Amino acid sequence: MSLLAIKNLTLGIGRTPILRDIDLEVDEGEILGIIGESGSGKSMTALSILRLLPHAAELGGSIRFEDMEIVGRSEAEMCSLRGNEIGMIFQEPMTALNPVKTIGDQVAETVMIHSGKSRAEARVIARETLNRVGLPEEQFPLGRYPHELSGGQRQRVVIAMAIALRPRLLIADEPTTALDVTTQAQILDLLKKLVNEDGMALIFITHDLAVVADLADRIAIMQQGEVVEQGETLSVFETMHHPYTKALFSASQHVPERKVHGVDLDRSHAVVRVNGMVRDYRLPRKSLFAAPGQFRAVNNVSFTIRRGENVGLVGESGCGKSTLTRALLALERMQGGHVEVDGVVLAEDAANSRDIRRKMQVVFQDPYGSFNPRHKVERLVAEPFHLLDDAPQGADRRHAIEAALEEVGLLASDAHKFIHEFSGGQRQRIAIARALIIKPSLIILDEAVSALDVSIRAQILDLLTDLSDRLGISFLFISHDLSVVRSITDRVMVMQRGEIIEEGETESVFANPQHPYTQKLVAASPSVEHVLAARRQRQAT
Amino acid sequence: MTSFLFGRIVSMAISLLVASIIIFAILEILPGDPAQFMLGVNAQPDTLQALRTQLGLDQPVILRYFSWMAGMLHGDFGISYTYRSPVTELVLQRVAVSAPLALYALTLTILVAFPAGIIAAARRNSATDLTVMGATQIGVAVPNFWFAIILMWVFAVTLHWFSAGGFAGWNKGFFEGIKSLTLPAIALALPQASILARVMRSSLLDTLGEDYIRTARAKGLSQNKTLWRHAVRNALIPVLTIVGLQFSFLLAGAIIIENVFYLPGLGRLIFQGITQRDLITVKSVVMLLVFAVIFVNFLVEVAYVLIDPRLRHQR
């Protein structure tokens, strides 16, 4: 008998059905990967197991944990199960810990709730557990507060809280999505180690096929509240019975096709030339009279982007890529170097920043937060017109808005709608239309596809490639996701600690990275095919 | 922490200095000669001049500012123009009523608002929540002088539990003093408690939506324990800000209630001072209130730092 057996599980919130006839099983020591896009019900399945659902939720069917039925159990009994027999870790380590309690107390709390041990005894166990998850006492005493730790370290604390009592089942809901690739690799290794040592079962929820392909013994693919396919990992990837599995797989592998002979361009023309850019930040004063410290976020960075060229900028969080973007857009002043856009040099005091900004536009990561919800699409898209001295009026303005919307695959009539009427992918199209409308020379895409599901992401990448082919726009594509950068850019720059440590043709940098840091990055973010090939080899031997 | 405290104290001193200059300057600009006011319209010019010399009103502005400041640092606030007695004495008598009244009202405010806000948030959208929210809506809307009159009518006139007004004085014992402040404190506390309960509720609801609350639930804590152990302390920061503002208001803003209950408090002193051009009293009382407000805000900031470890390193 399996450790956990879910049968005909249904879940509705109000009258909306969320989950339909879910059947899943996990055995001790087994890793089950659940894959799906946003809204597929994968998180709700996990929360159903712990019964941490919204108030109006109604569960049907059966969830058996060993010989205990979870559906219909009392809340008190569920409390004694959570954290004790079943642990759970979540996506966002930055907010998953209570900011006003020390990490020691937070881990010890799990122990105290269930074992009735004293605080002192619980803290001994907390110490051991923190050591186990790779937070040794010398650097991470129990008295540390969450804000003193990085994202990866905080996720280790969350893991320690979940495994302190050595639960039989651990549920991990996108535990590495918010982390950098190298940190992700470390956390995945840690989870694997814990499963091996404790023999616990792990349910690993993710949207990232490469991660599950490497980690999971079996996988289940969910779509719109149903499990459409499940089985042993390799065989699911090999057979791909369900059309959705195929679609998901191909979307994650998607490489937009470039038409090299699109428009006739002077491809040697430099759109942007950055020379020796330096950006320093003032640190807060240590004491009232001490001089404030300095932090150099961008250190002597130089690069050129040519017309029609797609350039990638990769690096982990804190490497300075966002700072570089802001300085490039003349949103922040540089402390050294100069920026030249289409032959216009950005003045020292940013006095001519309007001239510079009309040649550059930006698309940000969050398609939900980057629009004013009270404005209609028409007004949102036309916003950059204020950068022009002779902005089109009346019918011209309307035509320009409609043309920009059609350019990104939306309808002219969408101009009269509000932003909440659009999905995440559509919003990102609107953001691109907003950038396109004043025909800039360069569009900066700051993690512009990171928040999108793979199938939507594939469409947006196609759109971007098409725009660059047809209109000869250059893109600066900033991302922490190496596979996306690899699929869409011509040239790539790798940034670490404020410096560009390697740059070159995208394919050659990825195939043959020179700098040790680039090598580490590339190794930490393998493609699905790579992982599957390695797995097959392991199985054969 | 020491450097934080030191920095705060320095900035507090600077605020006080700036406030003293502003208060002094504004009262200089205001029309009306205190000497003229004291002697009436028909005063002889030489009598007027003699009084002005006696009060020091003929000295240069800068000198008067410094002598006022120097006096205050010694606890000497000057002689009231109308009462002809030291302002320090007057103020101390009034503070002995106003400060306990403000503290009393604040205590009631917190004792009512915290539980009400917490219960309402814990049982969101339940009948309890609706009742609490309805009651606080009324509490905010009712003018407190009207509520004071109702209280007086019910508890003093009809039930004879309390006296209808006046202050018994602390020399009659602590209990008598407190008793005569009870109705005014309740009248003062009602709108404040209503506001604070609403702030507490919404702050707690925000906190309950945080990720770490879900983490705590996943550890096996019940809903109630999660609320007490993880939510309340995090919800306190915005609540404390409001408490700080409310204390200042309760100390200085009780003029109407003091008048309704006929209490000899700071509010009435300053009110009389203004109507009688007793500028030295007004200046001193306003300065004292500024000090109280700044000091309370200092305490609130120290409390922030004690509650939230993230602030300890930023400062």
PDB file of N, CA and C in Angstrom, chain A residues 50 52 55 75 79 82-83 86 88 90 92 95-101 106 109-110 113-114 145 147-148 161 284 286 288-289, chain B residues 3 6-7 10 210-212 214-223 229-231 233-234 307-315:
ATOM      1  N   LEU A  50      -2.838  18.816   2.939  1.00  0.00           N
ATOM      2  CA  LEU A  50      -2.676  19.369   4.294  1.00  0.00           C
ATOM      3  C   LEU A  50      -3.965  20.014   4.792  1.00  0.00           C
ATOM      4  N   LEU A  52      -5.151  22.873   3.969  1.00  0.00           N
ATOM      5  CA  LEU A  52      -4.942  24.303   4.236  1.00  0.00           C
ATOM      6  C   LEU A  52      -5.627  25.105   3.141  1.00  0.00           C
ATOM      7  N   HIS A  55     -11.521  29.139   2.956  1.00  0.00           N
ATOM      8  CA  HIS A  55     -12.672  28.757   3.768  1.00  0.00           C
ATOM      9  C   HIS A  55     -13.812  28.113   3.001  1.00  0.00           C
ATOM     10  N   GLU A  75     -10.216  19.418  12.382  1.00  0.00           N
ATOM     11  CA  GLU A  75      -9.119  20.384  12.289  1.00  0.00           C
ATOM     12  C   GLU A  75      -8.024  20.083  13.316  1.00  0.00           C
ATOM     13  N   CYS A  79      -4.087  19.377  12.616  1.00  0.00           N
ATOM     14  CA  CYS A  79      -2.979  20.128  13.212  1.00  0.00           C
ATOM     15  C   CYS A  79      -1.880  19.192  13.699  1.00  0.00           C
ATOM     16  N   ARG A  82       0.055  17.991  10.474  1.00  0.00           N
ATOM     17  CA  ARG A  82       0.876  18.982   9.770  1.00  0.00           C
ATOM     18  C   ARG A  82       2.175  19.237  10.514  1.00  0.00           C
ATOM     19  N   GLY A  83       3.258  19.257   9.786  1.00  0.00           N
ATOM     20  CA  GLY A  83       4.544  19.567  10.393  1.00  0.00           C
ATOM     21  C   GLY A  83       5.146  18.382  11.120  1.00  0.00           C
ATOM     22  N   ILE A  86       3.493  15.224   7.934  1.00  0.00           N
ATOM     23  CA  ILE A  86       3.586  15.812   6.596  1.00  0.00           C
ATOM     24  C   ILE A  86       4.141  17.227   6.714  1.00  0.00           C
ATOM     25  N   MET A  88       5.652  20.812   4.732  1.00  0.00           N
ATOM     26  CA  MET A  88       5.479  21.492   3.450  1.00  0.00           C
ATOM     27  C   MET A  88       6.399  22.694   3.340  1.00  0.00           C
ATOM     28  N   PHE A  90       7.371  26.156   0.682  1.00  0.00           N
ATOM     29  CA  PHE A  90       6.661  26.990  -0.287  1.00  0.00           C
ATOM     30  C   PHE A  90       7.596  27.717  -1.239  1.00  0.00           C
ATOM     31  N   GLU A  92       8.012  31.119  -1.997  1.00  0.00           N
ATOM     32  CA  GLU A  92       8.649  32.424  -1.820  1.00  0.00           C
ATOM     33  C   GLU A  92       9.434  32.476  -0.511  1.00  0.00           C
ATOM     34  N   THR A  95       9.420  35.645   1.957  1.00  0.00           N
ATOM     35  CA  THR A  95       8.309  36.025   2.826  1.00  0.00           C
ATOM     36  C   THR A  95       7.763  34.860   3.647  1.00  0.00           C
ATOM     37  N   ALA A  96       8.388  33.692   3.522  1.00  0.00           N
ATOM     38  CA  ALA A  96       7.824  32.518   4.188  1.00  0.00           C
ATOM     39  C   ALA A  96       8.191  32.438   5.667  1.00  0.00           C
ATOM     40  N   LEU A  97       9.096  33.310   6.121  1.00  0.00           N
ATOM     41  CA  LEU A  97       9.493  33.274   7.528  1.00  0.00           C
ATOM     42  C   LEU A  97       8.974  34.506   8.250  1.00  0.00           C
ATOM     43  N   ASN A  98       8.629  34.326   9.515  1.00  0.00           N
ATOM     44  CA  ASN A  98       8.162  35.442  10.327  1.00  0.00           C
ATOM     45  C   ASN A  98       9.339  36.390  10.590  1.00  0.00           C
ATOM     46  N   PRO A  99       9.241  37.650  10.148  1.00  0.00           N
ATOM     47  CA  PRO A  99      10.392  38.552  10.234  1.00  0.00           C
ATOM     48  C   PRO A  99      10.789  38.943  11.658  1.00  0.00           C
ATOM     49  N   VAL A 100       9.899  38.768  12.637  1.00  0.00           N
ATOM     50  CA  VAL A 100      10.232  39.233  13.986  1.00  0.00           C
ATOM     51  C   VAL A 100      10.687  38.105  14.907  1.00  0.00           C
ATOM     52  N   LYS A 101      10.828  36.886  14.369  1.00  0.00           N
ATOM     53  CA  LYS A 101      11.301  35.783  15.221  1.00  0.00           C
ATOM     54  C   LYS A 101      12.609  35.232  14.685  1.00  0.00           C
ATOM     55  N   GLN A 106      11.928  29.672  15.256  1.00  0.00           N
ATOM     56  CA  GLN A 106      10.949  29.223  14.266  1.00  0.00           C
ATOM     57  C   GLN A 106      11.094  27.735  13.962  1.00  0.00           C
ATOM     58  N   GLU A 109       9.941  25.783  17.054  1.00  0.00           N
ATOM     59  CA  GLU A 109       8.492  25.803  17.241  1.00  0.00           C
ATOM     60  C   GLU A 109       7.844  24.525  16.711  1.00  0.00           C
ATOM     61  N   THR A 110       8.294  24.086  15.529  1.00  0.00           N
ATOM     62  CA  THR A 110       7.752  22.851  14.965  1.00  0.00           C
ATOM     63  C   THR A 110       7.888  21.710  15.970  1.00  0.00           C
ATOM     64  N   ILE A 113       5.554  22.216  19.134  1.00  0.00           N
ATOM     65  CA  ILE A 113       4.121  22.014  18.897  1.00  0.00           C
ATOM     66  C   ILE A 113       3.762  20.538  19.052  1.00  0.00           C
ATOM     67  N   HIS A 114       4.631  19.671  18.503  1.00  0.00           N
ATOM     68  CA  HIS A 114       4.222  18.268  18.394  1.00  0.00           C
ATOM     69  C   HIS A 114       4.789  17.347  19.459  1.00  0.00           C
ATOM     70  N   TYR A 145      18.106  36.492  12.536  1.00  0.00           N
ATOM     71  CA  TYR A 145      16.765  36.814  12.043  1.00  0.00           C
ATOM     72  C   TYR A 145      16.707  36.580  10.534  1.00  0.00           C
ATOM     73  N   HIS A 147      15.858  38.338   8.031  1.00  0.00           N
ATOM     74  CA  HIS A 147      16.338  39.361   7.104  1.00  0.00           C
ATOM     75  C   HIS A 147      17.851  39.379   6.974  1.00  0.00           C
ATOM     76  N   GLU A 148      18.540  38.630   7.848  1.00  0.00           N
ATOM     77  CA  GLU A 148      19.992  38.583   7.755  1.00  0.00           C
ATOM     78  C   GLU A 148      20.473  37.490   6.800  1.00  0.00           C
ATOM     79  N   MET A 161      12.438  23.743   9.038  1.00  0.00           N
ATOM     80  CA  MET A 161      11.187  23.739   9.801  1.00  0.00           C
ATOM     81  C   MET A 161      10.314  22.568   9.398  1.00  0.00           C
ATOM     82  N   PRO A 284      23.826  53.039   3.894  1.00  0.00           N
ATOM     83  CA  PRO A 284      23.418  53.833   5.064  1.00  0.00           C
ATOM     84  C   PRO A 284      24.590  54.010   6.024  1.00  0.00           C
ATOM     85  N   LYS A 286      26.841  53.958   9.180  1.00  0.00           N
ATOM     86  CA  LYS A 286      26.938  52.973  10.271  1.00  0.00           C
ATOM     87  C   LYS A 286      26.648  53.648  11.606  1.00  0.00           C
ATOM     88  N   LEU A 288      26.101  57.913  13.432  1.00  0.00           N
ATOM     89  CA  LEU A 288      25.628  59.250  13.084  1.00  0.00           C
ATOM     90  C   LEU A 288      26.693  60.078  12.369  1.00  0.00           C
ATOM     91  N   PHE A 289      27.955  59.916  12.773  1.00  0.00           N
ATOM     92  CA  PHE A 289      28.974  60.805  12.240  1.00  0.00           C
ATOM     93  C   PHE A 289      29.901  60.137  11.228  1.00  0.00           C
TER      94      PHE A 289
ATOM     95  N   SER B   3      23.631  53.876  19.599  1.00  0.00           N
ATOM     96  CA  SER B   3      23.812  54.937  18.624  1.00  0.00           C
ATOM     97  C   SER B   3      22.456  55.354  18.066  1.00  0.00           C
ATOM     98  N   PHE B   6      20.979  57.612  20.724  1.00  0.00           N
ATOM     99  CA  PHE B   6      21.685  58.886  20.714  1.00  0.00           C
ATOM    100  C   PHE B   6      21.205  59.736  19.538  1.00  0.00           C
ATOM    101  N   GLY B   7      21.150  59.120  18.366  1.00  0.00           N
ATOM    102  CA  GLY B   7      20.705  59.834  17.167  1.00  0.00           C
ATOM    103  C   GLY B   7      19.299  60.380  17.333  1.00  0.00           C
ATOM    104  N   VAL B  10      19.270  63.381  19.716  1.00  0.00           N
ATOM    105  CA  VAL B  10      19.771  64.588  19.053  1.00  0.00           C
ATOM    106  C   VAL B  10      18.690  65.175  18.150  1.00  0.00           C
ATOM    107  N   GLU B 210      -0.206  37.061   5.028  1.00  0.00           N
ATOM    108  CA  GLU B 210       1.204  36.902   4.692  1.00  0.00           C
ATOM    109  C   GLU B 210       1.577  35.429   4.548  1.00  0.00           C
ATOM    110  N   ASP B 211       2.658  35.216   3.778  1.00  0.00           N
ATOM    111  CA  ASP B 211       3.117  33.847   3.543  1.00  0.00           C
ATOM    112  C   ASP B 211       3.522  33.129   4.826  1.00  0.00           C
ATOM    113  N   TYR B 212       4.136  33.880   5.770  1.00  0.00           N
ATOM    114  CA  TYR B 212       4.639  33.178   6.961  1.00  0.00           C
ATOM    115  C   TYR B 212       3.513  32.663   7.846  1.00  0.00           C
ATOM    116  N   ARG B 214       0.868  31.150   6.550  1.00  0.00           N
ATOM    117  CA  ARG B 214       0.633  29.841   5.944  1.00  0.00           C
ATOM    118  C   ARG B 214       1.714  28.855   6.387  1.00  0.00           C
ATOM    119  N   THR B 215       2.979  29.350   6.442  1.00  0.00           N
ATOM    120  CA  THR B 215       4.063  28.478   6.902  1.00  0.00           C
ATOM    121  C   THR B 215       3.779  27.982   8.321  1.00  0.00           C
ATOM    122  N   ALA B 216       3.331  28.909   9.181  1.00  0.00           N
ATOM    123  CA  ALA B 216       3.064  28.537  10.571  1.00  0.00           C
ATOM    124  C   ALA B 216       1.944  27.494  10.636  1.00  0.00           C
ATOM    125  N   ARG B 217       0.934  27.649   9.773  1.00  0.00           N
ATOM    126  CA  ARG B 217      -0.156  26.678   9.747  1.00  0.00           C
ATOM    127  C   ARG B 217       0.359  25.315   9.271  1.00  0.00           C
ATOM    128  N   ALA B 218       1.278  25.345   8.313  1.00  0.00           N
ATOM    129  CA  ALA B 218       1.825  24.090   7.789  1.00  0.00           C
ATOM    130  C   ALA B 218       2.676  23.367   8.823  1.00  0.00           C
ATOM    131  N   LYS B 219       3.143  24.103   9.845  1.00  0.00           N
ATOM    132  CA  LYS B 219       3.898  23.490  10.931  1.00  0.00           C
ATOM    133  C   LYS B 219       2.988  22.725  11.876  1.00  0.00           C
ATOM    134  N   GLY B 220       1.698  23.024  11.824  1.00  0.00           N
ATOM    135  CA  GLY B 220       0.768  22.363  12.715  1.00  0.00           C
ATOM    136  C   GLY B 220       0.159  23.256  13.777  1.00  0.00           C
ATOM    137  N   LEU B 221       0.386  24.558  13.682  1.00  0.00           N
ATOM    138  CA  LEU B 221      -0.248  25.464  14.645  1.00  0.00           C
ATOM    139  C   LEU B 221      -1.721  25.644  14.280  1.00  0.00           C
ATOM    140  N   SER B 222      -2.569  25.718  15.303  1.00  0.00           N
ATOM    141  CA  SER B 222      -3.974  25.969  15.028  1.00  0.00           C
ATOM    142  C   SER B 222      -4.138  27.437  14.625  1.00  0.00           C
ATOM    143  N   GLN B 223      -5.324  27.732  14.110  1.00  0.00           N
ATOM    144  CA  GLN B 223      -5.566  29.090  13.631  1.00  0.00           C
ATOM    145  C   GLN B 223      -5.370  30.134  14.735  1.00  0.00           C
ATOM    146  N   ARG B 229       0.774  33.900  18.026  1.00  0.00           N
ATOM    147  CA  ARG B 229       2.225  33.791  18.023  1.00  0.00           C
ATOM    148  C   ARG B 229       2.879  34.490  16.840  1.00  0.00           C
ATOM    149  N   HIS B 230       2.185  34.531  15.721  1.00  0.00           N
ATOM    150  CA  HIS B 230       2.870  35.051  14.535  1.00  0.00           C
ATOM    151  C   HIS B 230       2.265  36.325  13.963  1.00  0.00           C
ATOM    152  N   ALA B 231       0.971  36.547  14.192  1.00  0.00           N
ATOM    153  CA  ALA B 231       0.347  37.679  13.501  1.00  0.00           C
ATOM    154  C   ALA B 231       0.345  38.958  14.339  1.00  0.00           C
ATOM    155  N   ARG B 233       2.107  40.417  16.774  1.00  0.00           N
ATOM    156  CA  ARG B 233       3.275  41.283  16.912  1.00  0.00           C
ATOM    157  C   ARG B 233       3.608  41.985  15.592  1.00  0.00           C
ATOM    158  N   ASN B 234       3.459  41.248  14.494  1.00  0.00           N
ATOM    159  CA  ASN B 234       3.730  41.868  13.203  1.00  0.00           C
ATOM    160  C   ASN B 234       2.710  42.935  12.842  1.00  0.00           C
ATOM    161  N   ILE B 307      10.040  45.879  18.535  1.00  0.00           N
ATOM    162  CA  ILE B 307       9.159  44.900  17.902  1.00  0.00           C
ATOM    163  C   ILE B 307       9.803  44.286  16.667  1.00  0.00           C
ATOM    164  N   ASP B 308      10.422  45.128  15.841  1.00  0.00           N
ATOM    165  CA  ASP B 308      10.877  44.646  14.541  1.00  0.00           C
ATOM    166  C   ASP B 308      12.398  44.628  14.445  1.00  0.00           C
ATOM    167  N   PRO B 309      12.986  43.432  14.467  1.00  0.00           N
ATOM    168  CA  PRO B 309      14.449  43.335  14.431  1.00  0.00           C
ATOM    169  C   PRO B 309      15.055  43.913  13.153  1.00  0.00           C
ATOM    170  N   ARG B 310      14.257  43.994  12.074  1.00  0.00           N
ATOM    171  CA  ARG B 310      14.800  44.521  10.827  1.00  0.00           C
ATOM    172  C   ARG B 310      15.219  45.975  10.967  1.00  0.00           C
ATOM    173  N   LEU B 311      14.560  46.706  11.872  1.00  0.00           N
ATOM    174  CA  LEU B 311      14.866  48.127  12.031  1.00  0.00           C
ATOM    175  C   LEU B 311      16.132  48.351  12.846  1.00  0.00           C
ATOM    176  N   ARG B 312      16.553  47.314  13.584  1.00  0.00           N
ATOM    177  CA  ARG B 312      17.722  47.501  14.450  1.00  0.00           C
ATOM    178  C   ARG B 312      18.984  47.740  13.652  1.00  0.00           C
ATOM    179  N   HIS B 313      19.040  47.168  12.479  1.00  0.00           N
ATOM    180  CA  HIS B 313      20.290  47.284  11.727  1.00  0.00           C
ATOM    181  C   HIS B 313      20.289  48.435  10.746  1.00  0.00           C
ATOM    182  N   GLN B 314      19.084  48.846  10.366  1.00  0.00           N
ATOM    183  CA  GLN B 314      19.013  49.930   9.388  1.00  0.00           C
ATOM    184  C   GLN B 314      19.382  51.263   9.997  1.00  0.00           C
ATOM    185  N   ARG B 315      19.108  51.400  11.276  1.00  0.00           N
ATOM    186  CA  ARG B 315      19.314  52.717  11.869  1.00  0.00           C
ATOM    187  C   ARG B 315      20.773  52.942  12.203  1.00  0.00           C
TER     188      ARG B 315
END
